[in-house]
CSV table of C-alpha atoms in Angstrom, one decimal:
chain,number,residue,atom,x,y,z
A,1,GLN,CA,27.0,-20.2,14.3
A,2,GLU,CA,30.2,-18.3,13.9
A,3,PHE,CA,28.3,-15.1,13.2
A,4,VAL,CA,26.1,-15.6,16.2
A,5,GLU,CA,29.1,-16.2,18.5
A,6,ALA,CA,30.9,-13.1,17.1
A,7,LEU,CA,27.9,-10.9,17.6
A,8,GLY,CA,27.5,-12.2,21.1
A,9,ALA,CA,31.1,-11.5,21.9
A,10,LEU,CA,30.8,-7.9,20.6
A,11,ARG,CA,27.7,-7.4,22.7
A,12,LYS,CA,29.5,-8.6,25.8
A,13,GLN,CA,32.4,-6.2,25.1
A,14,THR,CA,29.9,-3.3,24.7
A,15,GLY,CA,28.4,-4.3,28.1
A,16,ARG,CA,31.8,-4.3,29.7
A,17,LEU,CA,32.5,-0.8,28.4
A,18,LEU,CA,29.2,0.4,29.8
A,19,SER,CA,30.1,-1.0,33.2
A,20,LEU,CA,33.5,0.7,33.0
A,21,LYS,CA,31.7,4.1,32.5
A,22,GLU,CA,29.9,3.5,35.9
A,23,LEU,CA,33.2,3.4,37.8
A,24,ARG,CA,34.3,6.3,39.8
A,25,TYR,CA,37.3,8.3,38.6
A,26,ILE,CA,37.3,6.5,35.2
A,27,GLU,CA,38.5,8.5,32.2
A,28,LEU,CA,35.4,8.5,30.0
A,29,SER,CA,37.4,9.7,27.0
A,30,ASP,CA,39.6,6.5,27.2
A,31,VAL,CA,36.5,4.3,27.3
A,32,GLU,CA,34.9,6.2,24.4
A,33,GLU,CA,38.1,5.5,22.4
A,34,LEU,CA,37.6,1.8,23.0
A,35,GLU,CA,34.0,2.0,21.9
A,36,ALA,CA,34.8,3.3,18.4
A,37,PRO,CA,36.5,0.1,17.0
A,38,ILE,CA,33.9,-2.1,18.6
A,39,GLU,CA,31.1,-0.1,16.9
A,40,GLU,CA,33.0,-0.3,13.6
A,41,ALA,CA,33.4,-4.1,14.0
A,42,LYS,CA,29.7,-4.4,14.8
A,43,GLU,CA,28.8,-2.5,11.6
A,44,ASN,CA,31.0,-4.6,9.4
A,45,LEU,CA,29.8,-7.8,11.0
A,46,ASN,CA,26.2,-6.7,10.5
A,47,GLN,CA,26.8,-6.2,6.8
A,48,ASP,CA,28.6,-9.6,6.5
A,49,THR,CA,25.8,-11.2,8.5
A,50,VAL,CA,23.2,-9.9,6.1
A,51,ALA,CA,25.2,-11.1,3.1
A,52,PHE,CA,25.6,-14.5,4.7
A,53,LEU,CA,22.0,-14.9,5.7
A,54,SER,CA,20.9,-14.0,2.2
A,55,LYS,CA,22.3,-17.4,1.0
A,56,ASP,CA,19.9,-20.3,0.7
A,57,ASN,CA,22.0,-22.6,3.0
A,58,ALA,CA,22.8,-20.0,5.6
A,59,LEU,CA,20.8,-21.7,8.3
A,60,ALA,CA,21.8,-25.2,7.4
A,61,PRO,CA,24.0,-25.6,10.5
A,62,PHE,CA,21.0,-25.0,12.7
A,63,LYS,CA,19.0,-27.7,10.8
A,64,THR,CA,21.9,-30.1,11.0
A,65,LYS,CA,22.3,-29.5,14.7
A,66,ILE,CA,18.6,-30.1,15.3
A,67,ASN,CA,18.8,-33.4,13.4
A,68,GLU,CA,21.8,-34.5,15.4
A,69,LEU,CA,20.0,-33.7,18.7
A,70,SER,CA,16.9,-35.5,17.5
A,71,GLU,CA,19.0,-38.7,16.9
A,72,ALA,CA,20.6,-38.3,20.3
A,73,LEU,CA,17.2,-37.9,21.9
A,74,GLU,CA,15.9,-41.1,20.4
A,75,GLN,CA,18.8,-43.0,21.9
A,76,ALA,CA,18.7,-41.3,25.3
A,77,LYS,CA,17.5,-43.7,28.0
A,78,THR,CA,18.1,-41.6,31.2
A,79,ILE,CA,17.8,-38.1,32.5
A,80,VAL,CA,21.5,-37.8,32.6
A,81,GLU,CA,21.7,-38.4,28.8
A,82,ILE,CA,18.8,-36.0,28.0
A,83,THR,CA,20.0,-33.1,30.1
A,84,PRO,CA,22.9,-32.0,27.8
A,85,ILE,CA,20.6,-32.4,24.8
A,86,ILE,CA,18.2,-29.9,26.3
A,87,GLU,CA,21.1,-27.6,27.2
A,88,SER,CA,22.2,-27.7,23.6
A,89,THR,CA,18.7,-26.9,22.4
A,90,GLU,CA,18.6,-23.8,24.7
A,91,GLU,CA,21.9,-22.7,23.2
A,92,LEU,CA,20.4,-23.0,19.7
A,93,ALA,CA,17.4,-21.0,20.9
A,94,THR,CA,19.6,-18.3,22.3
A,95,GLY,CA,21.5,-18.0,19.0
A,96,LEU,CA,18.2,-17.6,17.1
A,97,ASP,CA,17.1,-15.0,19.7
A,98,LEU,CA,20.2,-13.0,18.9
A,99,LEU,CA,19.6,-13.3,15.1
A,100,SER,CA,16.0,-12.2,15.5
A,101,GLU,CA,17.1,-9.2,17.5
A,102,LEU,CA,19.8,-8.4,15.0
A,103,MET,CA,17.3,-8.5,12.1
A,104,ALA,CA,15.2,-5.9,13.9
A,105,THR,CA,18.1,-3.5,13.9
A,106,LEU,CA,19.9,-4.3,10.6
A,107,LYS,CA,19.4,-2.1,7.6
A,108,VAL,CA,18.4,-4.2,4.7
A,109,ASP,CA,17.6,-2.2,1.5
A,110,ASP,CA,16.0,-5.1,-0.3
A,111,THR,CA,12.6,-5.9,1.4
A,112,ASN,CA,12.4,-9.3,-0.3
A,113,VAL,CA,15.8,-10.3,1.2
A,114,ARG,CA,14.7,-9.2,4.7
A,115,THR,CA,11.5,-11.2,4.4
A,116,SER,CA,13.3,-14.3,3.1
A,117,ILE,CA,15.7,-14.1,6.0
A,118,VAL,CA,13.0,-13.6,8.6
A,119,ASP,CA,10.9,-16.5,7.2
A,120,ALA,CA,13.9,-18.8,7.3
A,121,ILE,CA,14.7,-17.9,10.9
A,122,SER,CA,11.0,-18.4,11.8
A,123,ASP,CA,11.1,-21.9,10.3
A,124,ILE,CA,14.1,-22.8,12.4
A,125,TYR,CA,12.4,-21.3,15.5
A,126,ALA,CA,9.5,-23.6,14.9
A,127,SER,CA,11.7,-26.6,14.6
A,128,VAL,CA,13.6,-25.8,17.7
A,129,ASN,CA,10.4,-25.2,19.7
A,130,GLN,CA,8.9,-28.5,18.5
A,131,PHE,CA,12.1,-30.4,19.4
A,132,ARG,CA,12.3,-28.7,22.8
A,133,ALA,CA,8.8,-29.8,23.6
A,134,ARG,CA,9.7,-33.4,22.6
A,135,ALA,CA,12.8,-33.4,24.7
A,136,GLN,CA,11.0,-32.0,27.7
A,137,ASN,CA,8.2,-34.5,27.4
A,138,LYS,CA,10.7,-37.4,27.2
A,139,ARG,CA,12.6,-36.0,30.2
A,140,GLY,CA,9.3,-35.8,32.2
A,141,SER,CA,8.5,-39.4,31.2
A,142,LEU,CA,11.9,-40.8,32.1
A,143,GLY,CA,12.0,-38.7,35.2
A,144,LYS,CA,8.8,-40.3,36.4
A,145,GLU,CA,10.1,-43.8,35.7
A,146,GLU,CA,13.5,-43.1,37.4
A,147,ALA,CA,11.8,-41.4,40.4
A,148,THR,CA,9.3,-44.3,40.8
A,149,ALA,CA,12.2,-46.8,40.9
A,150,GLU,CA,14.2,-44.7,43.3
A,151,PHE,CA,11.2,-44.0,45.6
A,152,SER,CA,10.3,-47.6,45.7
A,153,ALA,CA,13.8,-48.6,46.8
A,154,GLN,CA,14.1,-45.8,49.4
A,155,PHE,CA,10.6,-46.5,50.7
A,156,LYS,CA,11.3,-50.2,51.1
A,157,LEU,CA,14.5,-49.4,53.0
A,158,PHE,CA,12.6,-47.0,55.2
A,159,THR,CA,10.0,-49.6,56.0
A,160,GLN,CA,12.6,-52.1,57.0
A,161,SER,CA,14.3,-49.5,59.3
A,162,ILE,CA,11.0,-49.2,61.3
A,163,ALA,CA,11.3,-52.7,62.7
A,164,ASN,CA,14.9,-52.0,63.7
A,165,ALA,CA,14.0,-48.7,65.3
A,166,LEU,CA,11.2,-50.4,67.3
A,167,SER,CA,13.6,-53.2,68.5
A,168,VAL,CA,16.0,-50.6,70.0
A,169,SER,CA,13.2,-48.6,71.6
A,170,ILE,CA,13.5,-50.2,75.1
A,171,THR,CA,12.4,-47.1,77.0
A,172,PRO,CA,9.7,-44.4,76.4
A,173,GLU,CA,12.5,-41.9,75.9
A,174,LYS,CA,14.1,-44.1,73.2
A,175,CYS,CA,10.7,-44.3,71.5
A,176,ASP,CA,10.5,-40.6,71.3
A,177,GLU,CA,14.1,-40.4,70.0
A,178,GLN,CA,13.6,-43.1,67.3
A,179,LEU,CA,10.2,-41.6,66.3
A,180,SER,CA,11.7,-38.2,65.7
A,181,ARG,CA,14.5,-39.7,63.7
A,182,LEU,CA,12.1,-41.6,61.4
A,183,LEU,CA,9.7,-38.7,61.0
A,184,ALA,CA,12.7,-36.5,59.9
A,185,GLN,CA,13.7,-39.1,57.3
A,186,LEU,CA,10.1,-39.1,56.0
A,187,GLU,CA,10.2,-35.3,55.7
A,188,GLU,CA,13.4,-35.6,53.7
A,189,LEU,CA,11.8,-38.3,51.4
A,190,GLU,CA,8.8,-36.1,50.9
A,191,GLY,CA,10.9,-33.1,50.0
A,192,GLN,CA,13.0,-35.2,47.6
A,193,PHE,CA,9.9,-36.4,45.7
A,194,SER,CA,7.6,-33.3,46.3
A,195,GLN,CA,7.0,-32.9,42.5
A,196,PHE,CA,5.4,-36.3,42.3
A,197,ASP,CA,1.9,-36.3,43.8
A,198,ASP,CA,1.5,-40.0,43.4
A,199,PHE,CA,4.0,-40.7,46.2
A,200,LEU,CA,2.4,-38.3,48.6
A,201,SER,CA,-0.4,-40.7,49.8
A,202,ASP,CA,2.2,-43.4,50.5
A,203,ILE,CA,4.3,-41.0,52.6
A,204,ILE,CA,1.2,-39.8,54.5
A,205,GLY,CA,0.1,-43.4,55.2
A,206,LYS,CA,3.6,-44.4,56.3
A,207,ARG,CA,3.8,-41.4,58.6
A,208,GLU,CA,0.6,-42.4,60.4
A,209,GLU,CA,1.8,-46.0,60.6
A,210,VAL,CA,5.1,-45.0,62.2
A,211,TYR,CA,3.4,-42.7,64.7
A,212,GLU,CA,0.9,-45.2,65.7
A,213,SER,CA,3.5,-48.0,66.0
A,214,PHE,CA,5.8,-46.0,68.3
A,215,GLU,CA,2.9,-44.6,70.4
A,216,SER,CA,1.7,-48.1,71.0
A,217,ARG,CA,5.3,-49.3,71.8
A,218,LYS,CA,5.7,-46.3,74.2
A,219,GLN,CA,2.5,-47.1,76.0
A,220,GLU,CA,3.5,-50.7,76.4
A,221,LEU,CA,6.8,-49.7,78.0
A,222,ILE,CA,5.0,-47.2,80.3
A,223,ASP,CA,2.5,-49.9,81.3
A,224,GLU,CA,5.4,-52.3,81.9
A,225,GLN,CA,7.2,-49.8,84.0
A,226,GLN,CA,4.1,-49.2,86.1
A,227,ARG,CA,3.5,-52.9,86.6
A,228,ARG,CA,7.2,-53.3,87.7
A,229,ALA,CA,6.8,-50.4,90.1
A,230,GLU,CA,3.7,-51.8,91.5
A,231,SER,CA,5.3,-55.2,91.9
A,232,LEU,CA,8.3,-53.6,93.7
A,233,ALA,CA,6.0,-51.7,95.9
A,234,ASP,CA,4.0,-54.9,96.8
A,235,ALA,CA,7.2,-56.8,97.4
A,236,SER,CA,8.5,-54.0,99.7
A,237,SER,CA,5.3,-53.8,101.5
A,238,ARG,CA,5.3,-57.6,102.2
A,239,MET,CA,8.9,-57.5,103.3
A,240,LEU,CA,8.1,-54.7,105.8
A,241,SER,CA,5.1,-56.6,107.1
A,242,ASN,CA,7.2,-59.7,107.6
A,243,ILE,CA,9.8,-57.6,109.4
A,244,GLN,CA,7.2,-56.1,111.6
A,245,ARG,CA,5.7,-59.5,112.5
A,246,ARG,CA,9.1,-60.9,113.3
A,247,VAL,CA,10.0,-57.9,115.4
A,248,LYS,CA,6.8,-58.3,117.4
A,249,LYS,CA,7.8,-61.9,118.3
A,250,LEU,CA,11.1,-60.8,119.8
A,251,THR,CA,11.1,-60.3,123.5
A,252,SER,CA,14.6,-59.0,124.2
A,253,VAL,CA,17.4,-57.0,122.6
A,254,ASP,CA,19.5,-60.1,122.5
A,255,GLU,CA,17.0,-61.9,120.3
A,256,LEU,CA,16.8,-58.7,118.0
A,257,ASN,CA,20.6,-58.8,117.6
């Protein structure tokens, strides 16, 4: 792992120098002077890396790390616990990528040594890929369980809020306001669980239920307003009729006053 980190650090330094060369008014000669020791360090490190990788236990730290991650994966019960395990797996894969790229550029005189190193890296690659697949599968399984529990709780809370929204909808305008609010909440819920198709039918059904409930409530309020208006109109008409009849019975201004 130390060789991998050192090679990565040297590669970053090389990238920084290349970026410096793109700057205006930069003294290229000064940058080239900085490149020389880095290239020398890379050459020495390459040779040391080949010598190290030639040893039988050179990749033992990778195997040990995979075993540790495997044990941690078995004990993981939540997405939060699995996430750092997968991140560590990706770091291992990145290190192997760097070693693989390095082997393509290293000069190794002994063909048998090169073949042995490449085979060893390939075996570790296979182990990392298998473990990555296991970790991702378990994350998917736990993710579905956690999502189902969370969706059930939020969906139950939303269903309860419908009754409260209906109770405060005392005018057609309030109905429209509460309906818009609830539909917006459903959209947020749908976006939060968009990767789970199983929840989609529940959300669609609930959306239709909410719309129908508030349209029915709104129509009831409109009908009630119309009945009240008709009642007031009838009462006003009767009152005017009574006044007219009484006025007709009056024979003088004094009686009117």
